[in-house]
Short mmCIF file of C-alpha atoms in Angstrom, two decimals:
data_model
loop_
_atom_site.label_atom_id
_atom_site.label_comp_id
_atom_site.label_asym_id
_atom_site.label_seq_id
_atom_site.Cartn_x
_atom_site.Cartn_y
_atom_site.Cartn_z
CA GLU A 27 71.86 69.73 65.00
CA ALA A 28 73.16 67.54 67.35
CA THR A 29 75.22 70.24 69.13
CA ALA A 30 77.15 68.39 71.95
CA LEU A 31 77.27 64.84 73.37
CA GLY A 32 76.42 63.70 76.65
CA ILE A 33 78.43 60.40 77.97
CA ILE A 34 76.90 57.90 81.40
CA GLY A 35 78.69 55.87 83.22
CA LEU A 36 76.58 53.53 85.28
CA LYS A 37 79.28 51.56 87.33
CA GLU A 38 76.41 49.29 89.39
CA GLU A 39 74.33 48.77 86.19
CA GLN A 40 77.81 47.97 83.81
CA GLN A 41 76.48 50.60 81.46
CA LEU A 42 77.42 53.22 78.86
CA GLU A 43 74.71 55.74 77.42
CA VAL A 44 75.81 58.24 75.19
CA TRP A 45 73.53 61.13 74.51
CA LEU A 46 72.85 63.87 71.29
CA THR A 47 71.85 66.85 72.79
CA ASN A 48 70.11 68.80 70.34
CA ALA A 49 70.22 72.81 69.34
CA ASP A 50 66.59 72.88 71.11
CA GLY A 51 67.85 71.33 73.47
CA SER A 52 66.10 68.34 74.26
CA HIS A 53 68.42 65.34 74.81
CA ARG A 54 68.23 61.94 72.43
CA LEU A 55 69.29 58.40 73.78
CA ILE A 56 71.98 57.16 70.49
CA ARG A 57 74.63 54.39 71.48
CA THR A 58 74.36 51.51 74.94
CA TYR A 59 76.98 49.85 75.37
CA SER A 60 77.74 47.43 78.00
CA PHE A 61 81.00 47.20 79.82
CA THR A 62 83.30 44.12 79.15
CA ALA A 63 85.66 44.38 82.84
CA TYR A 64 84.62 45.80 85.57
CA SER A 65 87.23 45.99 88.90
CA GLY A 66 86.65 48.22 91.98
CA GLU A 67 82.72 49.16 93.86
CA LEU A 68 80.21 51.64 93.98
CA GLY A 69 81.70 54.56 95.56
CA PRO A 70 84.10 57.57 93.84
CA LYS A 71 87.71 56.66 93.50
CA LEU A 72 90.19 58.10 96.46
CA LYS A 73 93.56 56.64 95.52
CA GLU A 74 95.57 55.58 92.92
CA GLY A 75 95.75 51.78 92.73
CA ASP A 76 92.04 51.62 94.35
CA LEU A 77 90.83 49.94 91.44
CA GLN A 78 88.22 52.06 91.46
CA ILE A 79 86.44 53.97 88.28
CA PRO A 80 85.80 57.98 89.57
CA GLU A 81 82.28 59.29 89.97
CA GLY A 82 80.68 62.24 88.84
CA ILE A 83 81.40 65.37 86.30
CA TYR A 84 84.12 64.87 84.06
CA GLU A 85 85.12 66.45 80.12
CA ILE A 86 87.21 65.32 78.48
CA GLU A 87 91.15 65.15 78.30
CA TYR A 88 92.08 63.69 74.46
CA LEU A 89 91.40 61.48 72.12
CA ASN A 90 93.94 58.46 71.77
CA PRO A 91 94.36 55.74 68.90
CA GLN A 92 97.66 54.49 69.62
CA SER A 93 96.19 52.73 72.60
CA SER A 94 97.96 49.44 73.95
CA TYR A 95 93.23 49.35 74.55
CA HIS A 96 92.49 49.34 70.72
CA LEU A 97 91.90 52.78 71.75
CA SER A 98 90.82 54.96 74.00
CA ILE A 99 89.44 59.05 75.36
CA LYS A 100 90.96 59.78 78.80
CA LEU A 101 88.85 61.18 81.24
CA ASP A 102 89.95 65.15 83.03
CA TYR A 103 90.39 62.80 86.60
CA PRO A 104 91.33 63.80 89.34
CA ASN A 105 89.01 67.00 88.44
CA ALA A 106 88.26 69.66 91.01
CA PHE A 107 85.92 69.12 93.19
CA ASP A 108 88.04 65.36 93.08
CA ARG A 109 90.98 67.99 94.40
CA ALA A 110 89.24 70.05 96.52
CA ARG A 111 87.65 66.86 98.67
CA ALA A 112 91.12 65.05 98.65
CA ALA A 113 92.59 68.83 99.82
CA GLU A 114 90.29 68.63 103.00
CA VAL A 115 92.23 65.67 104.62
CA GLU A 116 95.75 65.67 102.75
CA ARG A 117 94.27 62.97 100.92
CA THR A 118 97.38 63.11 97.54
CA GLN A 119 98.66 60.57 95.15
CA LEU A 120 94.65 60.31 93.37
CA GLY A 121 95.37 58.01 91.10
CA GLY A 122 94.92 59.17 87.00
CA ASP A 123 95.13 57.16 83.54
CA ILE A 124 91.19 57.07 83.38
CA PHE A 125 90.41 56.10 80.25
CA ILE A 126 86.59 55.02 78.67
CA HIS A 127 88.74 51.88 76.76
CA GLY A 128 87.95 48.78 74.07
CA ARG A 129 89.46 45.61 75.27
CA ALA A 130 87.65 43.51 78.13
CA VAL A 131 90.42 44.62 80.73
CA THR A 132 89.84 47.12 83.60
CA ILE A 133 92.00 48.58 86.60
CA GLY A 134 89.86 51.51 87.35
CA CYS A 135 88.64 52.08 83.81
CA ILE A 136 85.60 51.69 81.56
CA PRO A 137 86.48 49.42 78.59
CA ILE A 138 83.13 48.77 76.61
CA GLY A 139 85.18 46.46 73.78
CA ASP A 140 87.19 47.29 70.89
CA GLU A 141 83.68 47.36 67.74
CA ALA A 142 82.34 50.24 71.04
CA ILE A 143 85.06 52.30 71.10
CA GLU A 144 85.80 52.31 66.25
CA ASP A 145 82.15 53.32 66.96
CA LEU A 146 82.93 56.10 70.64
CA PHE A 147 85.89 57.04 69.33
CA VAL A 148 85.18 59.43 66.39
CA MET A 149 81.80 60.41 67.38
CA VAL A 150 83.58 62.24 69.78
CA ALA A 151 85.81 62.82 67.41
CA GLN A 152 83.33 64.49 64.95
CA ILE A 153 81.69 66.45 67.60
CA GLY A 154 84.35 68.02 68.97
CA LYS A 155 85.87 66.84 72.07
CA SER A 156 85.13 70.35 74.13
CA LYS A 157 81.15 69.53 73.88
CA VAL A 158 81.52 66.23 75.03
CA THR A 159 80.81 66.01 78.84
CA ALA A 160 80.60 62.38 80.75
CA ILE A 161 79.00 62.00 84.17
CA ILE A 162 80.16 59.19 85.81
CA ALA A 163 77.20 57.45 88.73
CA PRO A 164 78.02 54.69 91.23
CA ARG A 165 73.79 53.62 89.75
CA ASP A 166 71.16 54.81 87.49
CA PHE A 167 69.78 57.72 89.51
CA ARG A 168 67.26 58.64 87.11
CA GLN A 169 65.01 55.14 88.70
CA GLY A 170 64.67 56.48 91.97
CA LEU A 171 67.36 54.76 93.53
CA GLU A 172 68.93 55.32 96.56
CA ALA A 173 72.69 57.20 96.33
CA PRO A 174 74.98 54.35 98.12
CA GLU A 175 76.37 55.39 102.14
CA ILE A 176 80.49 55.27 101.23
CA ASP A 177 82.28 54.67 104.60
CA SER A 178 85.24 56.32 104.27
CA VAL A 179 84.61 59.73 102.90
CA ASP A 180 81.43 61.86 104.13
CA TRP A 181 81.44 63.90 101.45
CA GLU A 182 79.40 61.62 98.92
CA GLY A 183 75.93 63.40 99.71
CA GLU A 184 77.49 66.52 97.34
CA LEU A 185 78.56 64.42 94.96
CA TYR A 186 75.63 62.63 94.59
CA GLU A 187 73.37 65.15 94.35
CA ILE A 188 76.06 66.32 91.93
CA VAL A 189 75.37 63.08 89.55
CA SER A 190 72.16 63.42 90.06
CA SER A 191 71.24 67.01 89.05
CA ALA A 192 73.66 66.20 86.51
CA MET A 193 71.63 63.32 85.19
CA GLU A 194 68.38 64.62 84.67
CA PRO A 195 67.19 66.02 81.25
CA PHE A 196 69.31 62.77 80.81
CA VAL A 197 65.63 60.76 80.34
CA ILE A 198 64.91 57.70 79.14
CA ALA A 199 61.45 57.01 78.28
CA LEU A 200 60.24 53.57 79.06
CA ASP A 201 59.87 52.95 75.11
CA GLN A 202 64.15 53.64 75.26
CA ARG A 203 64.79 51.02 77.47
#
């Protein structure tokens, strides 16, 4: 019996993985979707209009069946971590309205196409948005890849430690690739 869903967005690989968490705490990869478009570069979202896909651990705010991008799933960017790092340097206008959505265009969101968003939208609706966690990483740290150094911030090490730790339980067996 599935108790939760984990969504892992990998920016460099342009992949979105969907994992079931079972009652015993084990995880099973059930879907992988390719991004249908991409904007920005590796590194966290810092301000409105920077075209960046955020990086971090996000909850689902709501499902939007009326989206102009077919269907969409709203992430809670900026989260507490994002707001705290911005407050340290009095950075404002962090942006928002970050979604996983359909179609094949983006300015900082994760588009996965109409068929894929229909599939994911139903899964999230069925399990309940409160039981879904989205981890967005610059690259797949589970592969032993180095964290990127981001010139515009001095806290990327802390961010990538949080993201890498959150990804650890979601191990891909070689036969699942």
